[in-house]
Amino acid sequence: IGPSTITINRDDRVLVCQPDGRVLGDDDGFFTRDTRFISGYEVRINGVRPLLLSSSPIQFFSSRFEFTNDALVDIDGPIPRQSLALRLDRTVADGVHEDYVLVNYSRRPVRLTIEIAILSDFADIFDVKHGQIVRRGELNTRWFRSRGELRSSYVNGDFRRDLIVAVERSTSTPQFANG
């Protein structure tokens, strides 16, 4: 039958991910216009991957992932296991839209860093299908702090693709780190 994945789509845009929301390369990714824009994706809370409770496609264009935490530590001390709830709602429309909702059930306020790691290879869909990724052009990424926007551009002659990751409606200032 093959590996378990969650696939959502709209028109020519398709997102294939693992049941825990990660994109691990191989056949996973966000594809549009015969190009894989996102080849890797992972979320961490204070450096630790959250524990998956449940995931499911909701409609053909959306999915939901429910997580809790493993034991964590912040500047005020330990955060008990399963004291946080993290929900990720993912929708494919003109691009991929994600909403994160984090609820703290611990007995004290907590200070957390939510890290989202994104890899882009801009691979041709036929290279992905054959498992032989060939970079033919130039890939550049820039962080625009004032807009909370990460822009990755791929150029090969007159062929150009851009991936824009924008943080909206955040209650804290987004940061870019580690390339």
mmCIF file of C-alpha atoms in Angstrom:
data_model
loop_
_atom_site.group_PDB
_atom_site.id
_atom_site.type_symbol
_atom_site.label_atom_id
_atom_site.label_comp_id
_atom_site.label_asym_id
_atom_site.label_seq_id
_atom_site.Cartn_x
_atom_site.Cartn_y
_atom_site.Cartn_z
ATOM 1 C CA ILE A 1 0.000 0.000 0.000
ATOM 2 C CA GLY A 2 2.891 2.363 0.648
ATOM 3 C CA PRO A 3 3.712 4.761 3.423
ATOM 4 C CA SER A 4 0.986 6.644 5.256
ATOM 5 C CA THR A 5 0.725 10.290 4.184
ATOM 6 C CA ILE A 6 -1.786 13.117 4.276
ATOM 7 C CA THR A 7 -2.430 14.763 0.928
ATOM 8 C CA ILE A 8 -4.427 17.947 0.445
ATOM 9 C CA ASN A 9 -4.848 19.922 -2.751
ATOM 10 C CA ARG A 10 -6.605 22.654 -4.647
ATOM 11 C CA ASP A 11 -6.341 23.030 -8.421
ATOM 12 C CA ASP A 12 -2.658 22.587 -9.349
ATOM 13 C CA ARG A 13 -1.381 22.946 -5.772
ATOM 14 C CA VAL A 14 -0.688 19.767 -3.780
ATOM 15 C CA LEU A 15 0.765 19.258 -0.306
ATOM 16 C CA VAL A 16 1.930 15.775 0.721
ATOM 17 C CA CYS A 17 3.111 15.332 4.319
ATOM 18 C CA GLN A 18 3.557 12.738 7.029
ATOM 19 C CA PRO A 19 0.746 12.046 9.531
ATOM 20 C CA ASP A 20 2.571 14.304 12.033
ATOM 21 C CA GLY A 21 2.642 17.228 9.564
ATOM 22 C CA ARG A 22 6.330 16.934 8.724
ATOM 23 C CA VAL A 23 7.578 17.067 5.159
ATOM 24 C CA LEU A 24 10.499 14.677 4.837
ATOM 25 C CA GLY A 25 11.569 15.024 1.214
ATOM 26 C CA ASP A 26 11.353 11.929 -0.998
ATOM 27 C CA ASP A 27 7.785 12.218 -2.361
ATOM 28 C CA ASP A 28 6.652 14.714 0.317
ATOM 29 C CA GLY A 29 6.395 18.433 -0.337
ATOM 30 C CA PHE A 30 4.352 21.348 -1.533
ATOM 31 C CA PHE A 31 4.045 21.236 -5.306
ATOM 32 C CA THR A 32 2.654 23.699 -7.824
ATOM 33 C CA ARG A 33 3.382 24.507 -11.457
ATOM 34 C CA ASP A 34 5.475 21.306 -11.802
ATOM 35 C CA THR A 35 7.838 22.490 -9.049
ATOM 36 C CA ARG A 36 8.332 21.323 -5.477
ATOM 37 C CA PHE A 37 8.545 24.531 -3.452
ATOM 38 C CA ILE A 38 8.853 22.944 -0.001
ATOM 39 C CA SER A 39 10.911 19.781 0.431
ATOM 40 C CA GLY A 40 11.246 19.777 4.225
ATOM 41 C CA TYR A 41 9.131 21.054 7.107
ATOM 42 C CA GLU A 42 9.197 20.477 10.848
ATOM 43 C CA VAL A 43 7.844 22.172 13.993
ATOM 44 C CA ARG A 44 9.565 22.174 17.392
ATOM 45 C CA ILE A 45 8.657 23.646 20.767
ATOM 46 C CA ASN A 46 11.709 24.713 22.774
ATOM 47 C CA GLY A 47 13.800 22.514 20.494
ATOM 48 C CA VAL A 48 11.637 19.379 20.948
ATOM 49 C CA ARG A 49 9.283 17.912 18.374
ATOM 50 C CA PRO A 50 5.711 17.891 19.756
ATOM 51 C CA LEU A 51 3.936 14.576 20.328
ATOM 52 C CA LEU A 52 1.243 13.793 17.778
ATOM 53 C CA LEU A 53 -2.173 12.987 19.239
ATOM 54 C CA SER A 54 -4.255 12.913 16.082
ATOM 55 C CA SER A 55 -4.254 14.060 12.459
ATOM 56 C CA SER A 56 -6.623 13.894 9.566
ATOM 57 C CA PRO A 57 -7.555 15.530 6.312
ATOM 58 C CA ILE A 58 -10.704 17.600 6.994
ATOM 59 C CA GLN A 59 -11.654 18.335 3.395
ATOM 60 C CA PHE A 60 -9.751 17.796 0.161
ATOM 61 C CA PHE A 61 -7.988 21.149 0.700
ATOM 62 C CA SER A 62 -7.427 21.124 4.489
ATOM 63 C CA SER A 63 -6.042 19.048 7.341
ATOM 64 C CA ARG A 64 -5.730 19.252 11.117
ATOM 65 C CA PHE A 65 -2.961 18.059 13.424
ATOM 66 C CA GLU A 66 -3.328 17.879 17.234
ATOM 67 C CA PHE A 67 -0.214 17.720 19.400
ATOM 68 C CA THR A 68 0.840 17.828 23.026
ATOM 69 C CA ASN A 69 4.266 18.303 24.543
ATOM 70 C CA ASP A 70 6.902 16.031 25.927
ATOM 71 C CA ALA A 71 8.563 17.249 29.127
ATOM 72 C CA LEU A 72 10.112 20.671 28.439
ATOM 73 C CA VAL A 73 12.059 23.322 30.295
ATOM 74 C CA ASP A 74 11.780 27.105 30.064
ATOM 75 C CA ILE A 75 13.584 29.859 31.998
ATOM 76 C CA ASP A 76 11.321 29.305 35.026
ATOM 77 C CA GLY A 77 11.809 25.533 35.207
ATOM 78 C CA PRO A 78 10.166 22.319 34.031
ATOM 79 C CA ILE A 79 7.030 22.223 31.917
ATOM 80 C CA PRO A 80 5.249 18.917 32.571
ATOM 81 C CA ARG A 81 4.537 16.451 29.790
ATOM 82 C CA GLN A 82 1.067 16.870 28.218
ATOM 83 C CA SER A 83 0.457 20.299 29.737
ATOM 84 C CA LEU A 84 0.350 22.069 26.368
ATOM 85 C CA ALA A 85 -1.986 21.577 23.426
ATOM 86 C CA LEU A 86 -0.887 22.622 19.947
ATOM 87 C CA ARG A 87 -3.259 22.536 17.001
ATOM 88 C CA LEU A 88 -2.119 23.081 13.432
ATOM 89 C CA ASP A 89 -4.790 23.753 10.808
ATOM 90 C CA ARG A 90 -3.380 23.619 7.284
ATOM 91 C CA THR A 91 -5.234 24.781 4.165
ATOM 92 C CA VAL A 92 -4.225 24.831 0.516
ATOM 93 C CA ALA A 93 -5.659 27.771 -1.450
ATOM 94 C CA ASP A 94 -3.487 30.198 -3.441
ATOM 95 C CA GLY A 95 -0.640 28.764 -1.376
ATOM 96 C CA VAL A 96 -0.448 27.000 1.966
ATOM 97 C CA HIS A 97 -2.021 28.757 4.952
ATOM 98 C CA GLU A 98 -1.361 27.515 8.476
ATOM 99 C CA ASP A 99 -2.939 28.501 11.771
ATOM 100 C CA TYR A 100 -1.291 27.500 15.034
ATOM 101 C CA VAL A 101 -3.223 27.527 18.302
ATOM 102 C CA LEU A 102 -1.279 26.870 21.502
ATOM 103 C CA VAL A 103 -3.072 26.348 24.828
ATOM 104 C CA ASN A 104 -1.244 26.186 28.149
ATOM 105 C CA TYR A 105 -2.818 23.837 30.724
ATOM 106 C CA SER A 106 0.089 23.993 33.170
ATOM 107 C CA ARG A 107 -0.234 25.718 36.543
ATOM 108 C CA ARG A 108 1.972 28.660 35.528
ATOM 109 C CA PRO A 109 2.689 30.901 32.569
ATOM 110 C CA VAL A 110 5.302 29.424 30.237
ATOM 111 C CA ARG A 111 7.737 31.009 27.817
ATOM 112 C CA LEU A 112 8.161 29.030 24.608
ATOM 113 C CA THR A 113 10.005 29.195 21.338
ATOM 114 C CA ILE A 114 8.116 27.680 18.438
ATOM 115 C CA GLU A 115 10.543 26.805 15.665
ATOM 116 C CA ILE A 116 9.474 26.054 12.120
ATOM 117 C CA ALA A 117 12.176 24.638 9.851
ATOM 118 C CA ILE A 118 11.479 24.858 6.129
ATOM 119 C CA LEU A 119 13.611 23.459 3.308
ATOM 120 C CA SER A 120 13.150 24.494 -0.304
ATOM 121 C CA ASP A 121 14.722 22.712 -3.245
ATOM 122 C CA PHE A 122 12.520 23.966 -6.121
ATOM 123 C CA ALA A 123 12.933 20.539 -7.701
ATOM 124 C CA ASP A 124 11.243 19.628 -10.949
ATOM 125 C CA ILE A 125 8.325 17.272 -10.290
ATOM 126 C CA PHE A 126 9.790 14.672 -12.673
ATOM 127 C CA ASP A 127 13.124 14.727 -10.806
ATOM 128 C CA VAL A 128 11.191 14.157 -7.556
ATOM 129 C CA LYS A 129 9.296 11.209 -9.069
ATOM 130 C CA HIS A 130 12.582 9.645 -10.243
ATOM 131 C CA GLY A 131 14.306 10.300 -6.908
ATOM 132 C CA GLN A 132 17.135 12.209 -8.582
ATOM 133 C CA ILE A 133 17.131 15.876 -7.624
ATOM 134 C CA VAL A 134 19.285 18.027 -9.894
ATOM 135 C CA ARG A 135 19.802 21.706 -9.024
ATOM 136 C CA ARG A 136 20.026 23.534 -12.297
ATOM 137 C CA GLY A 137 19.784 27.133 -11.120
ATOM 138 C CA GLU A 138 20.580 29.494 -8.271
ATOM 139 C CA LEU A 139 18.721 29.513 -4.947
ATOM 140 C CA ASN A 140 18.752 32.534 -2.608
ATOM 141 C CA THR A 141 16.894 33.227 0.637
ATOM 142 C CA ARG A 142 16.394 36.569 2.393
ATOM 143 C CA TRP A 143 14.737 37.495 5.692
ATOM 144 C CA PHE A 144 12.771 40.748 5.870
ATOM 145 C CA ARG A 145 12.516 41.446 9.602
ATOM 146 C CA SER A 146 10.201 44.468 9.302
ATOM 147 C CA ARG A 147 7.625 42.392 7.384
ATOM 148 C CA GLY A 148 8.214 39.089 9.184
ATOM 149 C CA GLU A 149 8.763 37.530 5.775
ATOM 150 C CA LEU A 150 11.157 34.908 4.442
ATOM 151 C CA ARG A 151 11.607 34.928 0.663
ATOM 152 C CA SER A 152 13.372 32.146 -1.229
ATOM 153 C CA SER A 153 13.966 32.603 -4.949
ATOM 154 C CA TYR A 154 15.070 30.104 -7.549
ATOM 155 C CA VAL A 155 16.314 31.284 -10.942
ATOM 156 C CA ASN A 156 17.483 29.206 -13.899
ATOM 157 C CA GLY A 157 17.792 31.368 -17.003
ATOM 158 C CA ASP A 158 14.345 32.872 -17.598
ATOM 159 C CA PHE A 159 12.690 30.305 -15.272
ATOM 160 C CA ARG A 160 11.867 31.819 -11.863
ATOM 161 C CA ARG A 161 10.011 30.566 -8.798
ATOM 162 C CA ASP A 162 9.547 32.348 -5.447
ATOM 163 C CA LEU A 163 8.463 31.000 -2.085
ATOM 164 C CA ILE A 164 7.253 33.580 0.427
ATOM 165 C CA VAL A 165 6.727 32.575 4.044
ATOM 166 C CA ALA A 166 4.937 35.366 5.913
ATOM 167 C CA VAL A 167 4.119 35.452 9.625
ATOM 168 C CA GLU A 168 0.817 37.211 10.255
ATOM 169 C CA ARG A 169 -1.159 38.005 13.409
ATOM 170 C CA SER A 170 1.596 36.860 15.740
ATOM 171 C CA THR A 171 1.597 38.043 19.343
ATOM 172 C CA SER A 172 5.403 38.000 19.385
ATOM 173 C CA THR A 173 8.076 39.154 16.958
ATOM 174 C CA PRO A 174 9.146 36.418 14.506
ATOM 175 C CA GLN A 175 12.858 35.777 14.096
ATOM 176 C CA PHE A 176 14.996 34.099 11.456
ATOM 177 C CA ALA A 177 17.904 31.939 12.592
ATOM 178 C CA ASN A 178 20.384 29.330 11.398
ATOM 179 C CA GLY A 179 19.884 29.939 7.674
#
